[in-house]
PDB file of C-alpha atoms in Angstrom:
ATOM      1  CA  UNK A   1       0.000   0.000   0.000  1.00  0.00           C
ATOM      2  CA  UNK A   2       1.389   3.608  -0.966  1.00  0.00           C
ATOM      3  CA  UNK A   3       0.181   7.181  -0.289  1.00  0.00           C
ATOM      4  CA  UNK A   4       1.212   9.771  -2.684  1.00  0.00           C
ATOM      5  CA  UNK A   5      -0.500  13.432  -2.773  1.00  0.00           C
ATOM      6  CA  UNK A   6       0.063  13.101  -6.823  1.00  0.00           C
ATOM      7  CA  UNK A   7      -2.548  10.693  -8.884  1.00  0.00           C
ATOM      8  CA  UNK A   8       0.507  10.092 -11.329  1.00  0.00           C
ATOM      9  CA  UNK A   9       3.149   9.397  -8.283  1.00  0.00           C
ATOM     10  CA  UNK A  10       2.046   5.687  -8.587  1.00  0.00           C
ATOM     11  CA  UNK A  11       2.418   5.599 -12.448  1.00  0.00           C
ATOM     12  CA  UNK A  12       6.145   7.448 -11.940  1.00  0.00           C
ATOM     13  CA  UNK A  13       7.574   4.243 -10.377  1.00  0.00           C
ATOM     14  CA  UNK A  14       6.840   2.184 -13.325  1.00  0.00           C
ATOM     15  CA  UNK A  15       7.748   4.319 -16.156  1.00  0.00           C
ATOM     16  CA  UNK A  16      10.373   2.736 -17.353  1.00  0.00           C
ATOM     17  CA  UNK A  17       8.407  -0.242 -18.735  1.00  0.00           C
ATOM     18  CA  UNK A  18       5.679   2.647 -20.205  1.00  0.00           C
ATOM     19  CA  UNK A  19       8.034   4.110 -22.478  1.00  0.00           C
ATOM     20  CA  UNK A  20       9.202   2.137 -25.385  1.00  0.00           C
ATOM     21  CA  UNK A  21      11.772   2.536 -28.243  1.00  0.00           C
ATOM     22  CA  UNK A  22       9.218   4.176 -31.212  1.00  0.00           C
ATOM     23  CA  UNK A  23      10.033   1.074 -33.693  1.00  0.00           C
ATOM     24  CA  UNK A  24       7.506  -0.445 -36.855  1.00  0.00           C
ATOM     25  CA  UNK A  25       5.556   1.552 -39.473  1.00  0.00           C
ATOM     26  CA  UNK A  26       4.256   4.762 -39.075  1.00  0.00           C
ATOM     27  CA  UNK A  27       1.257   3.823 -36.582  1.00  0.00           C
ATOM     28  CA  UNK A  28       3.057   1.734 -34.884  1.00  0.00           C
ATOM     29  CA  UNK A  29       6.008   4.281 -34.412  1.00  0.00           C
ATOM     30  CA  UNK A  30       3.609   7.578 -33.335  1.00  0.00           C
ATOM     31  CA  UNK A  31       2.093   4.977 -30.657  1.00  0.00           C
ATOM     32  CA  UNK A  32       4.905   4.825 -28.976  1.00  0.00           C
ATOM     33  CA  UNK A  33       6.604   8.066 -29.516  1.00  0.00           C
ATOM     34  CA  UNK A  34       3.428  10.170 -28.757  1.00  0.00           C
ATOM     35  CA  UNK A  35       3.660   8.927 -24.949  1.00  0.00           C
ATOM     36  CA  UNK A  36       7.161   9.344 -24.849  1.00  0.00           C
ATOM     37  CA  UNK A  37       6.141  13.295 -25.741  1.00  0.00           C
ATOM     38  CA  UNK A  38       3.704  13.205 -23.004  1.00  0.00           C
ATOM     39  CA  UNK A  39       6.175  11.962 -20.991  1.00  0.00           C
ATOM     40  CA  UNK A  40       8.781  14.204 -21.258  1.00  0.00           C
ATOM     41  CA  UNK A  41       6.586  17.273 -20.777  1.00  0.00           C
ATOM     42  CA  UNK A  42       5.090  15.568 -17.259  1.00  0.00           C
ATOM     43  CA  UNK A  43       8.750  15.454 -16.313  1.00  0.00           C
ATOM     44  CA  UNK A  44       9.561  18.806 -17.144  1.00  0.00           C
ATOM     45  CA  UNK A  45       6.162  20.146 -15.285  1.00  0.00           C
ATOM     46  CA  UNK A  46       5.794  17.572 -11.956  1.00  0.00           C
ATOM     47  CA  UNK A  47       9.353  16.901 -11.526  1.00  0.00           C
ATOM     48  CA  UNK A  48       8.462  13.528 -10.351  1.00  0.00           C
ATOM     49  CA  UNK A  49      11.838  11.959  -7.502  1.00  0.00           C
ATOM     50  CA  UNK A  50      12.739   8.998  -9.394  1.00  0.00           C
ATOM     51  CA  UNK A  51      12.035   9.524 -12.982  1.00  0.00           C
ATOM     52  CA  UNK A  52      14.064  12.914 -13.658  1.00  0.00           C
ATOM     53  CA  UNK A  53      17.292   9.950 -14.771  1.00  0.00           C
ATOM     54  CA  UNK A  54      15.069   8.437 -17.371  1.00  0.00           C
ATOM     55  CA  UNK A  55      14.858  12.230 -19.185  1.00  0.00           C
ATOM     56  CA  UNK A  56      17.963  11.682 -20.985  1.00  0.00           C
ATOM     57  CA  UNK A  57      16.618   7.968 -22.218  1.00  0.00           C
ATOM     58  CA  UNK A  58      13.096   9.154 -23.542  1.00  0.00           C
ATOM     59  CA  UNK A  59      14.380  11.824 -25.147  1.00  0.00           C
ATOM     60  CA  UNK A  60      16.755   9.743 -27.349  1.00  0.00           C
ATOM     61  CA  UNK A  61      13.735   8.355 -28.088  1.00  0.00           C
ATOM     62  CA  UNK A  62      11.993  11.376 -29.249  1.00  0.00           C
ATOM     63  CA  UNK A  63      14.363  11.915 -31.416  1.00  0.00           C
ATOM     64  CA  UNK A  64      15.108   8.518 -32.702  1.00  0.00           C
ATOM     65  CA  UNK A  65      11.307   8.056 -33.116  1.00  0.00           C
ATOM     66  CA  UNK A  66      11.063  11.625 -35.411  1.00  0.00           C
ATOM     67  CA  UNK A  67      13.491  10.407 -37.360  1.00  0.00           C
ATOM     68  CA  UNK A  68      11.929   7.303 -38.208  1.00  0.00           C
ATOM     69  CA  UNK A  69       8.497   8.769 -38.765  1.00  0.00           C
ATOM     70  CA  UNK A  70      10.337  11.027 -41.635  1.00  0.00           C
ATOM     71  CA  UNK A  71      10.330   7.396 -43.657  1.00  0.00           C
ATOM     72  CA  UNK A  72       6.487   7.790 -43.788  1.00  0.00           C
ATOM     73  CA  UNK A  73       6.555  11.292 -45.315  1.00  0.00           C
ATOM     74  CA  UNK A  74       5.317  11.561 -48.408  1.00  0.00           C
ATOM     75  CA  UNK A  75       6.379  14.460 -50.868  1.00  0.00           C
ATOM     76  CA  UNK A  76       2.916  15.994 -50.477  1.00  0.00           C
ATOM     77  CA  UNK A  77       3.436  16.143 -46.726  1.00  0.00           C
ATOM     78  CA  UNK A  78       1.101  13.462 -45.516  1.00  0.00           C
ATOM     79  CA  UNK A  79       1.969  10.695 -43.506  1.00  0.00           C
ATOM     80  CA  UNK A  80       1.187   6.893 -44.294  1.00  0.00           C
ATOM     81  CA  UNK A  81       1.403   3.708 -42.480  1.00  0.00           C
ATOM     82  CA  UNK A  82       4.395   2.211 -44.699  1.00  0.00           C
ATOM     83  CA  UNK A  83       5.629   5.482 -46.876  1.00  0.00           C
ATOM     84  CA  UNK A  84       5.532   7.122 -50.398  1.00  0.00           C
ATOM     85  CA  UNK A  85       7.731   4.026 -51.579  1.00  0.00           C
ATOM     86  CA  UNK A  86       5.212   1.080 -50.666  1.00  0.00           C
ATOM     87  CA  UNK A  87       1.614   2.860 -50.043  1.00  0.00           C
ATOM     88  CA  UNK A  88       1.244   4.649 -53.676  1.00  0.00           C
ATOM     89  CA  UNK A  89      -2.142   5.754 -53.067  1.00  0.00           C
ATOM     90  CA  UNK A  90      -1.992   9.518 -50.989  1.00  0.00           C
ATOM     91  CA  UNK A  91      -1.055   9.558 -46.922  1.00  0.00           C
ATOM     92  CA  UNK A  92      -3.790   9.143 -44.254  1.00  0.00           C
ATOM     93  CA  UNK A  93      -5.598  12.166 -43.373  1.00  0.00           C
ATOM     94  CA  UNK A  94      -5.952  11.248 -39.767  1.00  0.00           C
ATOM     95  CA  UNK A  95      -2.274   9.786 -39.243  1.00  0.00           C
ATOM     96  CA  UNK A  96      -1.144  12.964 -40.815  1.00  0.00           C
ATOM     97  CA  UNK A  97      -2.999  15.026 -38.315  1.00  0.00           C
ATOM     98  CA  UNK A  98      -1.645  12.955 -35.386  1.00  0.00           C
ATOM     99  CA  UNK A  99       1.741  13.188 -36.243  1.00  0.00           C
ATOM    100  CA  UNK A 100       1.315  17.090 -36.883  1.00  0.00           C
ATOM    101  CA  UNK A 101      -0.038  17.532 -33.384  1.00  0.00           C
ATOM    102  CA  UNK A 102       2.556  15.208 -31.404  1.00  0.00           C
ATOM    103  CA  UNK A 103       5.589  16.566 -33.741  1.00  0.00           C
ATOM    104  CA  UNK A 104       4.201  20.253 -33.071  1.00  0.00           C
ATOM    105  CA  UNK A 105       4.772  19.403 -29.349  1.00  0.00           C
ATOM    106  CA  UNK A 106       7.718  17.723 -30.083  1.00  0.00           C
ATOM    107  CA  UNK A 107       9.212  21.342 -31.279  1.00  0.00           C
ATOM    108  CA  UNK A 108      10.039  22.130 -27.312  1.00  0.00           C
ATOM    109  CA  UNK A 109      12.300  19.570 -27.166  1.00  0.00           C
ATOM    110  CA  UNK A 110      14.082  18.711 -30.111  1.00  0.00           C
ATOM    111  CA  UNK A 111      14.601  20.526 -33.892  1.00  0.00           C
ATOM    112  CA  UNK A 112      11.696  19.778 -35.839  1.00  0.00           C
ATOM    113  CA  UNK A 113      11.467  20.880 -39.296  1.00  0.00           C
ATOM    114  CA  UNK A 114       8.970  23.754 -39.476  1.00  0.00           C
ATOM    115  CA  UNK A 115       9.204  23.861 -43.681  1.00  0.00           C
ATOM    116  CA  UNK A 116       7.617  20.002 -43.011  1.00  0.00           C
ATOM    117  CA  UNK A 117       5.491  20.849 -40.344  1.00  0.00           C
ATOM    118  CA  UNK A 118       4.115  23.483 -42.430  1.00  0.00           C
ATOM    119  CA  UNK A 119       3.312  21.194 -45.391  1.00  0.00           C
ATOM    120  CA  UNK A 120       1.376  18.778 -43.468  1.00  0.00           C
ATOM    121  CA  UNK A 121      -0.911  21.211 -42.359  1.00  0.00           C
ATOM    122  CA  UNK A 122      -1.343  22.818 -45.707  1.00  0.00           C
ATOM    123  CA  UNK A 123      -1.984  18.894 -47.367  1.00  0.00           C
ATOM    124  CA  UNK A 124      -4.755  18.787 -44.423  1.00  0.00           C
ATOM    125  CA  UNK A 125      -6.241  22.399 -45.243  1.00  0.00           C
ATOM    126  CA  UNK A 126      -6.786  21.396 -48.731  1.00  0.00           C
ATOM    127  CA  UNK A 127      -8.344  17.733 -48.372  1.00  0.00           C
ATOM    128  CA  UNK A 128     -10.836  20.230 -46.265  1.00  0.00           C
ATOM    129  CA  UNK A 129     -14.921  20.157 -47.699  1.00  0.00           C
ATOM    130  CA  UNK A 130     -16.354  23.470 -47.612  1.00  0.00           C
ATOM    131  CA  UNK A 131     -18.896  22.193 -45.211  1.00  0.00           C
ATOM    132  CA  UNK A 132     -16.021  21.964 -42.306  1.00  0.00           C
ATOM    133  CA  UNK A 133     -15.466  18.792 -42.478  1.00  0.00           C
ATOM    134  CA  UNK A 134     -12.748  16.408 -43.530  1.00  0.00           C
ATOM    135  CA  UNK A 135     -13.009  13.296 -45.278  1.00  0.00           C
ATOM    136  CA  UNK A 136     -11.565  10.056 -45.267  1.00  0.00           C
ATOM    137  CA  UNK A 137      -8.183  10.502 -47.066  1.00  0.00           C
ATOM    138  CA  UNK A 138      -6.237   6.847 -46.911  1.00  0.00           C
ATOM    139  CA  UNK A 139      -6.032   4.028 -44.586  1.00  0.00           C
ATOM    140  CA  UNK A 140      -5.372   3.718 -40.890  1.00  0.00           C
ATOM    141  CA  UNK A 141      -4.440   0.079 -40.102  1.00  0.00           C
ATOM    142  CA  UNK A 142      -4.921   0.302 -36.656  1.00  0.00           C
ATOM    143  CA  UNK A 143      -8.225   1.488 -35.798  1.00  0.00           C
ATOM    144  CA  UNK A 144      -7.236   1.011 -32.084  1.00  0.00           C
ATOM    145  CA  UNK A 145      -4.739   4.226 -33.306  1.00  0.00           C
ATOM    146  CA  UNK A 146      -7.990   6.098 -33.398  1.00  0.00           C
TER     147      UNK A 146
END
């Protein structure tokens, strides 16, 4: 039985195994690198004791894991499971926007190309109805993503 005044401190002692390496295609990768930029900015706000060591780890994963999601960039901008070179039909609308919002926060703690960031949210501006909505643009594979 513990007492902690936080609702995370529990959660802080197991970290570690709720962080992983971003690794697979680019679902799989944003699933794990998304927490990993949640992470880092609950560390840099709470200031949990016993989790500040693991800063240096997760953020090698930030930037390992925005590197690897750059292999699912398409020319247009958008973002697809497996990349221009195996999905030739046009990125995933949503995927695109999740990656756009994660590597927007991601700009606080590494280098982030703004020219790219830019592009993404000009490919999702124009797929845009005139009604306000967006449609379905490509596949998500893992609907448990959404």
């Amino acid at each position: 039985v513990s007492i902690t005044g936080n609702l995370l401190g529990p959660i802080s002692e197991n970290l570690e195994n709720l962080i992983e390496m971003p690794v697979g295609c680019g679902e799989q990768n944003m699933i794990r690198l998304a927490p990993a930029i949640q992470f880092i900015k609950y560390l840099d706000t709470v200031k949990p004791q016993g989790a500040i060591h693991l800063r240096g780890k997760v953020m090698k994963y930030i930037q390992k894991g925005y590197q690897r999601q750059l292999l699912y960039r398409h020319p247009d901008g958008s973002y697809s499971a497996f990349g221009p070179n195996v999905d030739l039909e046009e990125g995933s609308i949503w995927l695109t926007a999740f990656v756009l919002k994660y590597l927007g926060q991601a700009r606080d703690l590494i280098l982030v190309d703004e020219k790219s960031l830019q592009q993404s949210l000009d490919w999702i501006v124009t797929k845009q109805l005139e009604n306000g909505c967006f449609p379905v643009v490509g596949r998500i594979f893992n609907k448990d993503l959404m």
